[in-house]
Coordinates of C-alpha atoms and ligand atoms in Angstrom, one line a residue:
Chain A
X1406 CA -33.2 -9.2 -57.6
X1407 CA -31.4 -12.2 -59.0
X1408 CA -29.1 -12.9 -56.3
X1409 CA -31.9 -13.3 -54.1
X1410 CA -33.7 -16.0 -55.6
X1411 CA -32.5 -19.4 -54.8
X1412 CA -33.0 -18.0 -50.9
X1413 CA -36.3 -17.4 -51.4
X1414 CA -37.2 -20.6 -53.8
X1415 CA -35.8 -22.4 -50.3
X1416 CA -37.7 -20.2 -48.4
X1417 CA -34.6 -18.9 -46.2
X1418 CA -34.6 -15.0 -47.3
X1419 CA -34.4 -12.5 -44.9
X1420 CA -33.4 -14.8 -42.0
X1421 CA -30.7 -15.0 -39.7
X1422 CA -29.1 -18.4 -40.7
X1423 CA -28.6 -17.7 -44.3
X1424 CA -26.6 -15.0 -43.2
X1425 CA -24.0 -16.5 -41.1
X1426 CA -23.6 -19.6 -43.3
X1427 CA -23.3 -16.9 -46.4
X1428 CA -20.7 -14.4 -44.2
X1429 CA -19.5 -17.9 -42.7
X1430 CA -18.9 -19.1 -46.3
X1431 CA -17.5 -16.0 -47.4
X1432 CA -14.7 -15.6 -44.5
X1433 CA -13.5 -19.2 -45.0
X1434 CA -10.8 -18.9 -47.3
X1435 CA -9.2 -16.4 -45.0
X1436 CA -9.5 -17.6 -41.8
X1437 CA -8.3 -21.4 -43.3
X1438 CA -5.2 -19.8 -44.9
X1439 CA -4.8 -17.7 -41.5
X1440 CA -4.4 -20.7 -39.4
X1441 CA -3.1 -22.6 -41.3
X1442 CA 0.8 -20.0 -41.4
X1443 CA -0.2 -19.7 -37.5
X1444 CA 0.3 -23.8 -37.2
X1445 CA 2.8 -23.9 -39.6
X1446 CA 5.0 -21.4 -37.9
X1447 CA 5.3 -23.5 -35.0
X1448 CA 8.6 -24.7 -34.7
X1449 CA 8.8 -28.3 -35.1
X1450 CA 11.5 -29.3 -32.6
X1451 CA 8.5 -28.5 -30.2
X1452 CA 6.2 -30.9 -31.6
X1453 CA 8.7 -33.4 -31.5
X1454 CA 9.4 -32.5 -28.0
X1455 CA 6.0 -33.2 -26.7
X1456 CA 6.7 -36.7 -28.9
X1457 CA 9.5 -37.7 -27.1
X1458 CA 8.0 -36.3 -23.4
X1459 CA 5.4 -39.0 -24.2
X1460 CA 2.6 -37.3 -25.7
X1461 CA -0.2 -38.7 -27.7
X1462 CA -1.5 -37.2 -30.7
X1463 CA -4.4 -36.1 -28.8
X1464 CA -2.0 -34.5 -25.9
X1465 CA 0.1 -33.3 -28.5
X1466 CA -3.0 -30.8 -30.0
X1467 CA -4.7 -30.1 -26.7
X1468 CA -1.9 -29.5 -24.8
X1469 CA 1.0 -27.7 -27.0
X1470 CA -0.2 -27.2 -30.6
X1471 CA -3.2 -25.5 -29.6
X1472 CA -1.9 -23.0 -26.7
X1473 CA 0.5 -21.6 -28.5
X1474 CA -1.7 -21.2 -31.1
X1475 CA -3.6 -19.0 -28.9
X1476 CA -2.2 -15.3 -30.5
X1477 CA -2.9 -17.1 -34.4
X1478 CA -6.6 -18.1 -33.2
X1479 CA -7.4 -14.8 -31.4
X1480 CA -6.3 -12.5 -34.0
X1481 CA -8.0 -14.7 -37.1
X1482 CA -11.0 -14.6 -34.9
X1483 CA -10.9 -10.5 -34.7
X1484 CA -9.7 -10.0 -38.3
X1485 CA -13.1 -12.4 -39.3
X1486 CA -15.6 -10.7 -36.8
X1487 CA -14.1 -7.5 -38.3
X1488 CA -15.0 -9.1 -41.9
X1489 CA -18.7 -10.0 -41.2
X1490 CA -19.3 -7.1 -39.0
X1491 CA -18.4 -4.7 -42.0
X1492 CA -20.2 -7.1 -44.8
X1493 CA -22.4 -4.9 -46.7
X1494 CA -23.2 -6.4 -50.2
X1495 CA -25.2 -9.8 -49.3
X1496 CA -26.3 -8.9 -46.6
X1497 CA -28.0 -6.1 -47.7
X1498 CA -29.3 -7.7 -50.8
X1499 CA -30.4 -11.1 -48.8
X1500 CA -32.2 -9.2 -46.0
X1501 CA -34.7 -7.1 -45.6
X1502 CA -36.1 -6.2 -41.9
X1503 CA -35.9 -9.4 -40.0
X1504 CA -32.2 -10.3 -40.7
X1505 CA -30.9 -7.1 -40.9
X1506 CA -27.7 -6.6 -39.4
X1507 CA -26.1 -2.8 -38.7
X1508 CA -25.0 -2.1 -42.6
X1509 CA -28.3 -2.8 -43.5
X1510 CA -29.6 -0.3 -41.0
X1511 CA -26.9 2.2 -42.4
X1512 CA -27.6 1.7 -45.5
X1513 CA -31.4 2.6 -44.8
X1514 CA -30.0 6.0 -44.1
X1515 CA -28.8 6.8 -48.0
X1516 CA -32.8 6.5 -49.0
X1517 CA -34.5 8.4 -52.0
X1518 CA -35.6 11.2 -50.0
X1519 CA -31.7 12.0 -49.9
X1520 CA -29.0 11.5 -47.6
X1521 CA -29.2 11.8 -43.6
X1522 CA -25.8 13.2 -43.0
X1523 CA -26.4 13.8 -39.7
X1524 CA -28.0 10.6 -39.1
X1525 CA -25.7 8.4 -40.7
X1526 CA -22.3 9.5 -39.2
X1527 CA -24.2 8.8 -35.7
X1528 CA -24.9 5.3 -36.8
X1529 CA -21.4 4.7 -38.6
X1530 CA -19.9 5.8 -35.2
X1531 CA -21.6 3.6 -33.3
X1532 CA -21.1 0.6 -35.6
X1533 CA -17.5 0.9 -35.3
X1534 CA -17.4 1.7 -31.9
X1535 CA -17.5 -2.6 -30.6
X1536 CA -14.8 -3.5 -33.0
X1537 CA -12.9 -0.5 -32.1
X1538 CA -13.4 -1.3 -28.0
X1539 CA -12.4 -5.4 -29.2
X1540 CA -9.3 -4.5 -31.2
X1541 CA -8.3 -2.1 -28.1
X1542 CA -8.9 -5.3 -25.1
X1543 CA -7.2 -8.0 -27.6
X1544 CA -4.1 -6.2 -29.1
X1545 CA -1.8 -7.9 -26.6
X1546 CA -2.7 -11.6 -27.6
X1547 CA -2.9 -10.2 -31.8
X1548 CA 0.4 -8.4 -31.3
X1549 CA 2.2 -11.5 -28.6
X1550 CA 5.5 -13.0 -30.5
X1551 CA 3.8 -16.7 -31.4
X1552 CA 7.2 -18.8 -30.1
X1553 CA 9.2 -15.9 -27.9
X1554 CA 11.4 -18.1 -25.7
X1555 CA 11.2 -21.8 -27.0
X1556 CA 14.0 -21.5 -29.8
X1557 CA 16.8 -19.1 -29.6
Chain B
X883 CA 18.3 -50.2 -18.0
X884 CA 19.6 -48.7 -22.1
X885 CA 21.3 -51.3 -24.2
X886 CA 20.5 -50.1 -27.4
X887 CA 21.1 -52.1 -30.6
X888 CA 21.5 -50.9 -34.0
X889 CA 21.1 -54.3 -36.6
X890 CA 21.7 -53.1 -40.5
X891 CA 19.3 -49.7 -39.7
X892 CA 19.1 -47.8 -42.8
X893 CA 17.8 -44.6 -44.2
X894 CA 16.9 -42.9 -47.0
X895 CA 15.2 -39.9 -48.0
X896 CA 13.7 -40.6 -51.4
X897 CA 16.1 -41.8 -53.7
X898 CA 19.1 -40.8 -51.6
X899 CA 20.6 -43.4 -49.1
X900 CA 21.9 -41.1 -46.5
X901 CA 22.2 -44.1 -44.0
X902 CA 23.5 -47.2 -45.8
X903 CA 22.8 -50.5 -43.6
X904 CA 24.8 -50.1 -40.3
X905 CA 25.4 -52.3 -37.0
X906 CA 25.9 -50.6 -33.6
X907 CA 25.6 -51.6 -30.2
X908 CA 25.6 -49.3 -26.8
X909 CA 26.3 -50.8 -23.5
X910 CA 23.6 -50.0 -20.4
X911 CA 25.1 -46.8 -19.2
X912 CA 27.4 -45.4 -21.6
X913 CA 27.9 -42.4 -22.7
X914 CA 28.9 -42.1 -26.7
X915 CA 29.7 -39.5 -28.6
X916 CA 28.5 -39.3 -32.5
X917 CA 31.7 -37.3 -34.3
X918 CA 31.5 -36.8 -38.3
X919 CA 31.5 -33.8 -40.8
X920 CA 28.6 -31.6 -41.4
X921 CA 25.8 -33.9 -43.0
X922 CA 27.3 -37.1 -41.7
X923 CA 23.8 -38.4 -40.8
X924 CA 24.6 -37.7 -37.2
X925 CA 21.1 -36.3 -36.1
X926 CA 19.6 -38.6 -38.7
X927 CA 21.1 -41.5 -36.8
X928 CA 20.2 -40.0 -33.5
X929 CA 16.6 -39.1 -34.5
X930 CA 16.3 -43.0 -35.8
X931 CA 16.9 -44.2 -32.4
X932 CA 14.5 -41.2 -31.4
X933 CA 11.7 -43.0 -33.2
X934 CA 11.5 -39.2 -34.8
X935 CA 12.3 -40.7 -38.2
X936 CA 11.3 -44.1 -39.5
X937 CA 14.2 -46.7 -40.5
X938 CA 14.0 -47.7 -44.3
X939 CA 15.4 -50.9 -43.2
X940 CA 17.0 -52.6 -39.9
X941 CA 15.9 -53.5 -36.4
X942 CA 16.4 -51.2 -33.5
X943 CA 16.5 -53.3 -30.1
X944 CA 16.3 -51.5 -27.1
X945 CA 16.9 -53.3 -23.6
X946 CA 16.0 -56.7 -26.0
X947 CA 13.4 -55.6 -27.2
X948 CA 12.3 -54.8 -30.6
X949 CA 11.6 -51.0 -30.5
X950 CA 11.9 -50.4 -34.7
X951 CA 7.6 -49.6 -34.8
X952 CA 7.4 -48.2 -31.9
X953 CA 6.3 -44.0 -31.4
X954 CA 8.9 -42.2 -30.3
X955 CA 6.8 -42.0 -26.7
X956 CA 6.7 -45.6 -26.3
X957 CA 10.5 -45.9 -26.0
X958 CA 11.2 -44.9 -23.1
X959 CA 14.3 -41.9 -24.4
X960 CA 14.7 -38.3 -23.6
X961 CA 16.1 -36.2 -26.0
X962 CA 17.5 -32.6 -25.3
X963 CA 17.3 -30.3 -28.4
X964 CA 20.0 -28.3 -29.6
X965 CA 17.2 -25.7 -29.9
X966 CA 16.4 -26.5 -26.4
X967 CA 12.1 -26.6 -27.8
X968 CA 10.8 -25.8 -24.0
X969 CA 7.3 -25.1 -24.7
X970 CA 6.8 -21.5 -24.1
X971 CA 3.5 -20.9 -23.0
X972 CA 4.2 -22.9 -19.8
X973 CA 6.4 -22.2 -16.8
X974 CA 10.1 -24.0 -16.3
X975 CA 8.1 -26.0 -13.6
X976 CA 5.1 -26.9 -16.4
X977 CA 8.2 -27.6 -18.7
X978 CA 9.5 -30.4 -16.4
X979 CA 6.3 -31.5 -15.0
X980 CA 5.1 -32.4 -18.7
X981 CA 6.2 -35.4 -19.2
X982 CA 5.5 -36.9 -15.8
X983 CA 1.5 -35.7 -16.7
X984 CA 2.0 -37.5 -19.6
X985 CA 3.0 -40.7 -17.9
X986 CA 0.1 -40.3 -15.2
X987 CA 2.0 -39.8 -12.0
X988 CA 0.7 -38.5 -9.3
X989 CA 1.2 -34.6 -8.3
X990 CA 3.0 -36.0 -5.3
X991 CA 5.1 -37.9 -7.4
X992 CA 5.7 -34.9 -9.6
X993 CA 6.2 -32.8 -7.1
X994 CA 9.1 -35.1 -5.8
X995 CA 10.9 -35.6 -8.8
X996 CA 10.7 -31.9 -10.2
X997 CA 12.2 -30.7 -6.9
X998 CA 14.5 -32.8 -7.3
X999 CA 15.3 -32.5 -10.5
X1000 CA 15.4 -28.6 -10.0
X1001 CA 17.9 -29.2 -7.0
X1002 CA 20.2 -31.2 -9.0
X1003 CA 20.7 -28.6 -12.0
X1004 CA 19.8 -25.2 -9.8
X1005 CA 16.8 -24.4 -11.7
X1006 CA 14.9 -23.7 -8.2
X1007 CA 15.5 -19.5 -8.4
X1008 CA 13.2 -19.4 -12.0
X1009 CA 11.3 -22.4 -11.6
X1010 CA 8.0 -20.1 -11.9
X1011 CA 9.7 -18.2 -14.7
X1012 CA 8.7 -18.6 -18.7
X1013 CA 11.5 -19.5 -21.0
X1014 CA 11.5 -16.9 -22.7
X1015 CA 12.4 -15.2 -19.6
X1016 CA 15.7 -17.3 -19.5
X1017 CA 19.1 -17.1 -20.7
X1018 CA 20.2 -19.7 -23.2
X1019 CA 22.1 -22.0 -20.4
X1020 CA 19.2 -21.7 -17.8
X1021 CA 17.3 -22.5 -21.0
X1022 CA 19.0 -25.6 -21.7
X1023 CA 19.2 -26.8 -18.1
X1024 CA 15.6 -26.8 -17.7
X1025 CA 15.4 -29.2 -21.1
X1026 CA 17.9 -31.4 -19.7
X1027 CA 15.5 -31.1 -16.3
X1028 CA 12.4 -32.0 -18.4
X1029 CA 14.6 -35.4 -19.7
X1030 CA 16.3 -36.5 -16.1
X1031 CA 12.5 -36.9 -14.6
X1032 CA 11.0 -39.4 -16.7
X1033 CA 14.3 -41.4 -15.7
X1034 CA 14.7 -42.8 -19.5
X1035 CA 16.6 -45.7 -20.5
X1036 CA 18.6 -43.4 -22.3
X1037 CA 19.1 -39.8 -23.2
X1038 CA 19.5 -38.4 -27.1
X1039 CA 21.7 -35.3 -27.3
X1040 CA 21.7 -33.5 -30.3
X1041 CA 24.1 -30.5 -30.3
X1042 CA 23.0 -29.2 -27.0
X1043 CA 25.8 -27.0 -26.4
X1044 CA 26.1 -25.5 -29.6
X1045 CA 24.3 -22.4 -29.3
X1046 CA 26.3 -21.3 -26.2
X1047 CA 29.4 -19.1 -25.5
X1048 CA 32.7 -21.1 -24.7
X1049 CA 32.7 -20.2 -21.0
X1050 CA 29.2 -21.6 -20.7
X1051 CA 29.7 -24.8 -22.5
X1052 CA 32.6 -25.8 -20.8
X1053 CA 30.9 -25.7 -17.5
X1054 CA 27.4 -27.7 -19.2
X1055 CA 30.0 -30.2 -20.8
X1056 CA 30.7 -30.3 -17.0
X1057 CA 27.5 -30.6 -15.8
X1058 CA 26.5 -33.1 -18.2
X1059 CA 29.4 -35.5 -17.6
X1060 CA 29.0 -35.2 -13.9
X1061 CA 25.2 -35.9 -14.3
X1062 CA 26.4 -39.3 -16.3
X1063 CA 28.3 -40.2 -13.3
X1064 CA 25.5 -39.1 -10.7
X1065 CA 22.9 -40.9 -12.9
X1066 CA 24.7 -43.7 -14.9
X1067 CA 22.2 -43.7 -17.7
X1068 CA 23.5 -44.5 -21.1
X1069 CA 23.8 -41.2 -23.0
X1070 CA 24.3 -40.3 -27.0
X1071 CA 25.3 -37.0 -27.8
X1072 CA 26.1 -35.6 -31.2
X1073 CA 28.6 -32.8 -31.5
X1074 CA 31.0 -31.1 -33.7
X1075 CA 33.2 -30.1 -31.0
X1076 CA 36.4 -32.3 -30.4
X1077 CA 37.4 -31.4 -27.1
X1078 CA 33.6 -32.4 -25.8
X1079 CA 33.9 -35.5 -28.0
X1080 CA 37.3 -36.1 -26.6
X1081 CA 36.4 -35.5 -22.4
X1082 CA 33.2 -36.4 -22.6
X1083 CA 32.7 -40.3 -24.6
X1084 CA 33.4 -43.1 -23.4
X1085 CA 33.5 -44.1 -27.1
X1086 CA 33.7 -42.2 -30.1
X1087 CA 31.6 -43.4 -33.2
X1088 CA 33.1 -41.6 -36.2
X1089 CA 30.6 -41.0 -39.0
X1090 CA 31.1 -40.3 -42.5
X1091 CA 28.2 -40.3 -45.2
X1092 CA 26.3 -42.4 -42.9
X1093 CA 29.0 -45.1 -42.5
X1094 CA 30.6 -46.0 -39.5
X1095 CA 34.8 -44.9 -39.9
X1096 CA 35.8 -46.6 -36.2
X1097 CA 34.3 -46.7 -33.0
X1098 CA 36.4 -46.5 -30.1
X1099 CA 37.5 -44.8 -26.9
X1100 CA 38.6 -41.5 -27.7
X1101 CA 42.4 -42.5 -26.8
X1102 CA 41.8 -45.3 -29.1
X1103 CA 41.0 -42.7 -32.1
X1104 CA 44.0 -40.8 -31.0
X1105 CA 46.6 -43.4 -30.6
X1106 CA 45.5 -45.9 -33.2
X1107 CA 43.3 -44.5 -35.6
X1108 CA 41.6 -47.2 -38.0
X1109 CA 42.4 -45.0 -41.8
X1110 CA 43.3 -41.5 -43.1
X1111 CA 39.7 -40.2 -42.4
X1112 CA 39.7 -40.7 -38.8
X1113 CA 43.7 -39.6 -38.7
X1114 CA 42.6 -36.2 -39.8
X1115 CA 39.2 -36.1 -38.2
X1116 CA 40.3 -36.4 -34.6
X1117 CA 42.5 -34.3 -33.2
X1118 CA 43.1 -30.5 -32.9
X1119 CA 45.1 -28.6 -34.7
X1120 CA 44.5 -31.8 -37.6
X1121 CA 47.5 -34.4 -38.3
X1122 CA 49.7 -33.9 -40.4
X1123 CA 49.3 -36.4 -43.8
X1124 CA 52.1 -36.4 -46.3
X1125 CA 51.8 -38.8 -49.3
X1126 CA 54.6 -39.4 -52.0
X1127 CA 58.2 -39.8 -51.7
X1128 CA 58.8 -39.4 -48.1
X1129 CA 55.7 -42.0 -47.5
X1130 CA 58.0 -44.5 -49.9
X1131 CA 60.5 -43.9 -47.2
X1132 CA 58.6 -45.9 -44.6
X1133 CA 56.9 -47.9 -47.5
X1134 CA 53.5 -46.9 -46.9
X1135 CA 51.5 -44.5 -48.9
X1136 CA 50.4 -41.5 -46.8
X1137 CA 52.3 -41.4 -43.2
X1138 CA 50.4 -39.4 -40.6
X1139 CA 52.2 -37.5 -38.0
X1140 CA 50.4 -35.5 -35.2
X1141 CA 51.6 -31.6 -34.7
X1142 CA 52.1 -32.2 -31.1
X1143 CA 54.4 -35.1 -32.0
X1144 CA 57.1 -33.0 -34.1
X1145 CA 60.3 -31.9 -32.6
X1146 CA 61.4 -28.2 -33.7
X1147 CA 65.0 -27.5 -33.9
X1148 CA 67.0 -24.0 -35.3
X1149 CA 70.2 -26.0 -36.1
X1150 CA 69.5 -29.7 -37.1
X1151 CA 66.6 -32.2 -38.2
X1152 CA 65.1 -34.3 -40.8
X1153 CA 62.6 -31.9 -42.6
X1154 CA 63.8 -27.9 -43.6
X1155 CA 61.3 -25.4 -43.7
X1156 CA 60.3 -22.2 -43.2
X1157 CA 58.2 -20.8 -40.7
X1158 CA 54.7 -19.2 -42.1
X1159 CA 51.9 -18.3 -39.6
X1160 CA 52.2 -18.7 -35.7
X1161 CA 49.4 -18.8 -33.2
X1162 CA 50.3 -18.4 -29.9
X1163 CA 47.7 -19.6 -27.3
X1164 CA 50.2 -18.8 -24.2
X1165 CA 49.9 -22.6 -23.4
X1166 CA 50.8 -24.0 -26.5
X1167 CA 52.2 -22.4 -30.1
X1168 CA 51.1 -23.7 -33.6
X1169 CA 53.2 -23.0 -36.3
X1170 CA 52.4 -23.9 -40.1
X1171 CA 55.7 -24.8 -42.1
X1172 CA 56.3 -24.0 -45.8
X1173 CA 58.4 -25.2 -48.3
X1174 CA 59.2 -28.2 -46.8
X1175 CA 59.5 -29.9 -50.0
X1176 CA 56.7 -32.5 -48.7
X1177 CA 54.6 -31.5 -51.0
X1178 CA 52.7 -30.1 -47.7
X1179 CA 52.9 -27.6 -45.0
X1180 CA 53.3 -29.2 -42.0
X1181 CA 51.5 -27.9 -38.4
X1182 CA 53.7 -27.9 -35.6
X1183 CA 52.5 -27.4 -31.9
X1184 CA 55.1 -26.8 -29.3
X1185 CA 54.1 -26.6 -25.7
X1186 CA 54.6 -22.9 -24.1
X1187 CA 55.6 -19.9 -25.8
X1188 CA 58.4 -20.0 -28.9
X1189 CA 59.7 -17.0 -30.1
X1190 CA 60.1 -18.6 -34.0
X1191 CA 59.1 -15.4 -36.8
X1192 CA 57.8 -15.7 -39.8
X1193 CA 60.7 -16.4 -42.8
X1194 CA 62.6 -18.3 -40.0
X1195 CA 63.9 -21.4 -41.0
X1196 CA 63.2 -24.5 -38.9
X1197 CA 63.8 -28.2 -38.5
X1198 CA 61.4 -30.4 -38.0
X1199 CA 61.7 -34.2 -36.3
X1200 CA 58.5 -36.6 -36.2
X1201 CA 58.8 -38.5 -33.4
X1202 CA 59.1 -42.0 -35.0
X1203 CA 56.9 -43.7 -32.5
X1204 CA 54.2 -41.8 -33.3
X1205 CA 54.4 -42.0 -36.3
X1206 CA 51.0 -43.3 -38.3
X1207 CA 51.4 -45.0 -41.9
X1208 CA 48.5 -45.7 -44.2
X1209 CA 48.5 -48.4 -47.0
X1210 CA 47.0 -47.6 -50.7
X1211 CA 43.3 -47.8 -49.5
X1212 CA 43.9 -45.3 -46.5
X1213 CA 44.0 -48.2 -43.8
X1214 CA 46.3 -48.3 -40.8
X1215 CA 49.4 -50.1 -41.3
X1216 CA 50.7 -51.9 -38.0
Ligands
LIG799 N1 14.1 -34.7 -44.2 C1 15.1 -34.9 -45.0 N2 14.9 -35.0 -46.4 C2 15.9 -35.2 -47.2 N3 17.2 -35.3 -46.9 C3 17.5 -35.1 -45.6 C4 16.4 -34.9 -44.6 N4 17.0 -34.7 -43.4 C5 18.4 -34.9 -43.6 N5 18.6 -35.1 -44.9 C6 20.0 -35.2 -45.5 O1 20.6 -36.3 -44.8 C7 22.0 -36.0 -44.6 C8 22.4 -36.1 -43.2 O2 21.7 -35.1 -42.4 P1 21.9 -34.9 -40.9 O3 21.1 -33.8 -40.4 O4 21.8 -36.2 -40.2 O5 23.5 -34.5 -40.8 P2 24.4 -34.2 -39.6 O6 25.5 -35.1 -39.5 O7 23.5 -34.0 -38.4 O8 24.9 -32.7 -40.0 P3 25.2 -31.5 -39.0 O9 26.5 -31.8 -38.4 O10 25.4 -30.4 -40.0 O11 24.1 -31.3 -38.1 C9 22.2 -34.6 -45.2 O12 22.8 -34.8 -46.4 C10 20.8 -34.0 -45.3 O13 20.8 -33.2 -46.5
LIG800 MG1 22.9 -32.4 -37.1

């Protein structure tokens, strides 16, 4: 296939790091524009708090930016682990057998010899089943109020 | 030590000069009170000193020292928020302890002065709490907590009390004056509200579009103020202005004469009218005058309760020592 070409001319098909820089590359957009309305939406009175209490720029990040960035960071991190997890079109036209990842595996189950109901509901199950358990453990930090308390 | 000095500090934002030059000096210890209308450049001004906001022009001087470049964390000042901006992921004891980290103290250090601090402004019953397990005043003692540590040359107050009910603020406005005494660090606070202007400053800097109107002690402003502006800015209910023919009278152009400072009589007096709206506070009673053939109606506040109705007629008497007279350009006339 096309698509697959320039992998192979560099000799990087069917391996694992062409698919996370591809999903990596992919997910970008989103998880840029993600963080960035988390950060923006931190009240800037805070910031300039942490100014006045003495703070460096360094402080400043490590210190206040960053922790209460914590509900923003967690849930782009789900939403984008959600996003590669579920990836079907590179990934299974860049890999083959020693790459592939679960939708590959899926996929494998709609063959010519006809469809593997049975089969591929078992998989599909399964697949969803760690982002399900994820979603369920991290809903408090996706769902936290990002700046409950500091502003009235 | 927090002598500040402001020499010909100016701000603009673009192309619009929202602080034109302006000179200003605080004394070590105290405590002034920025008054103005909305958009004044008060928090501009105060953020200036902050180091929050860069001058476009001037020299800040604080202690003797040229502060003008420096980061707002390299000049020694507190500020207290009138959004109080505690951090909320950490606890009220974090809060406070967050700018003594910053400074490198030791925890035994820390531990000293937080206690203390906590002591001082009862904060010791939530100290483990998160803000946002606070109400508004617990809120905005632990901000003033987090500025009394660092023991700053001088505290920035911007609004604080603003976003609290009346019964609360008058016992902060307490607090805070009563800290000024306990602490005798100079302190700037910007407010909207006369009466904290009024009990609070030890002088008054009336604002308006960035220039400075008068600055004095807030009997000063009352007594003697320096034009019309600062007439009708200070003071509650407003004084009374009244231009034209009665002005000619004293040969001024606008005479200024203070509700409180008008005598009200059924029978016999130097100004008819009749009597409009009255509020009665129980202490005092305003009422507002028509048809006084001033060319205004007048406000009248009379100590205690006055049974006066509405279509009454009145006379009114300015008591002619208090009375204020403006020249063409609004100044005060002796
Ligand atoms: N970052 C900014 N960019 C442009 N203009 C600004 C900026 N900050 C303030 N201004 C303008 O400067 C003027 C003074 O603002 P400032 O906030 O100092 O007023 P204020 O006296 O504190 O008013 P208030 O009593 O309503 O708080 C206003 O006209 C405002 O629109
Ligand atoms: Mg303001």
């Amino acid at each position: 296939m096309r698509l697959s070409r320039t992998p192979k001319y560099f000799g990087v098909l069917d391996s694992r790091i062409l698919l996370v820089v591809i999903l990596m590359l992919i997910n970008l957009p989103i998880i840029i524009w993600m963080l960035y309305t988390y950060f923006k939406e931190i009240p800037v009175d805070i910031l300039e708090a942490a100014r006045m209490d003495g703070a460096s720029l360094k402080n400043e990040i490590l210190y206040v930016l960053t922790p209460m960035a914590v509900p923003g960071i967690a849930s782009t991190i789900l939403l984008n682990i959600i996003l590669a997890w579920n990836e079907a079109f590179w990934t299974i036209i860049l890999t083959t057998v020693n790459a592939a990842p679960l939708t590959a595996f899926i996929a494998s189950y709609s063959s010519p010899e006809g469809l593997f109901y049975a089969k591929l509901s078992a998989a599909s199950t399964m697949a969803i089943a760690p982002i399900l358990i994820m979603g369920w453990f991290s809903q408090k930090q996706l769902v936290r109020g990002l700046t409950f308390g500091a502003v009235k | 030590m927090g002598r500040i000095t402001l020499d010909k500090v100016a701000k603009r934002f673009g192309e619009v000069e929202v602080i034109p030059p302006l000179d200003l000096t605080i004394e070590d210890g105290e405590f002034v009170v920025f008054v103005g209308p909305s958009g004044c450049g008060k928090s501009t001004l105060l953020r200036l000193i902050a180091g929050l906001e860069d001058v476009s022009g001037g020299e800040i001087r604080i202690d003797g020292q040229n502060a003008t470049e420096l980061p707002p964390a390299k000049r020694g000042l507190a500020m207290v928020f009138q959004s109080y901006a505690l951090y909320p992921h950490m606890s009220v004891r974090k809060n406070i302890a967050f700018p003594l980290k910053m400074a490198g103290l030791s925890e035994d250090e820390q531990k000293k002065r937080i206690d203390n601090a906590a002591k001082i402004l009862n904060l010791t019953d939530y100290i483990d709490r998160r803000p946002g397990q606070l109400s508004g005043g617990q809120r905005q003692r632990v901000a003033i907590g987090r500025a009394i540590v660092r023991e700053p040359a001088a505290f920035l107050f911007d609004e604080p009390l603003s976003n609290l009910d009346a019964a609360l603020r008058v016992g902060m406005r307490l607090e805070i004056t009563e800290l000024h005494d306990r602490l005798k660090t100079t302190m700037i606070y910007v407010t909207h509200d006369q009466v904290e202007a009024m009990t609070m400053a030890d002088k008054i800097v009336v604002l308006r579009a960035g220039h400075i109107e008068q600055v004095g002690t807030p009997l000063e402003l009352y007594r003697a103020p320096r034009n019309v502006f600062v007439a009708g800015f200070i003071g509650s209910p407003k004084m009374n202005l009244i231009a034209g023919a009665e002005a000619g009278k004293h040969g001024c152009k606008t005479i200024g004469i203070r509700p409180e400072h008008i005598a009200v009589s059924p029978t016999e007096g130097t100004w008819k009218g009749r009597v409009g709206v009255s509020e009665h506070l129980g202490s005092d009673t305003f009422f507002y005058v028509h048809d006084t053939g001033l060319g205004e109606d007048l406000t009248v506040r009379v100590a205690g309760e006055v049974e006066l109705h509405s279509g009454d007629t009145v006379y009114l008497t300015p008591d002619a020592d208090k009375l204020h007279r403006f020249d063409d350009t609004g100044l005060r006339l002796a």
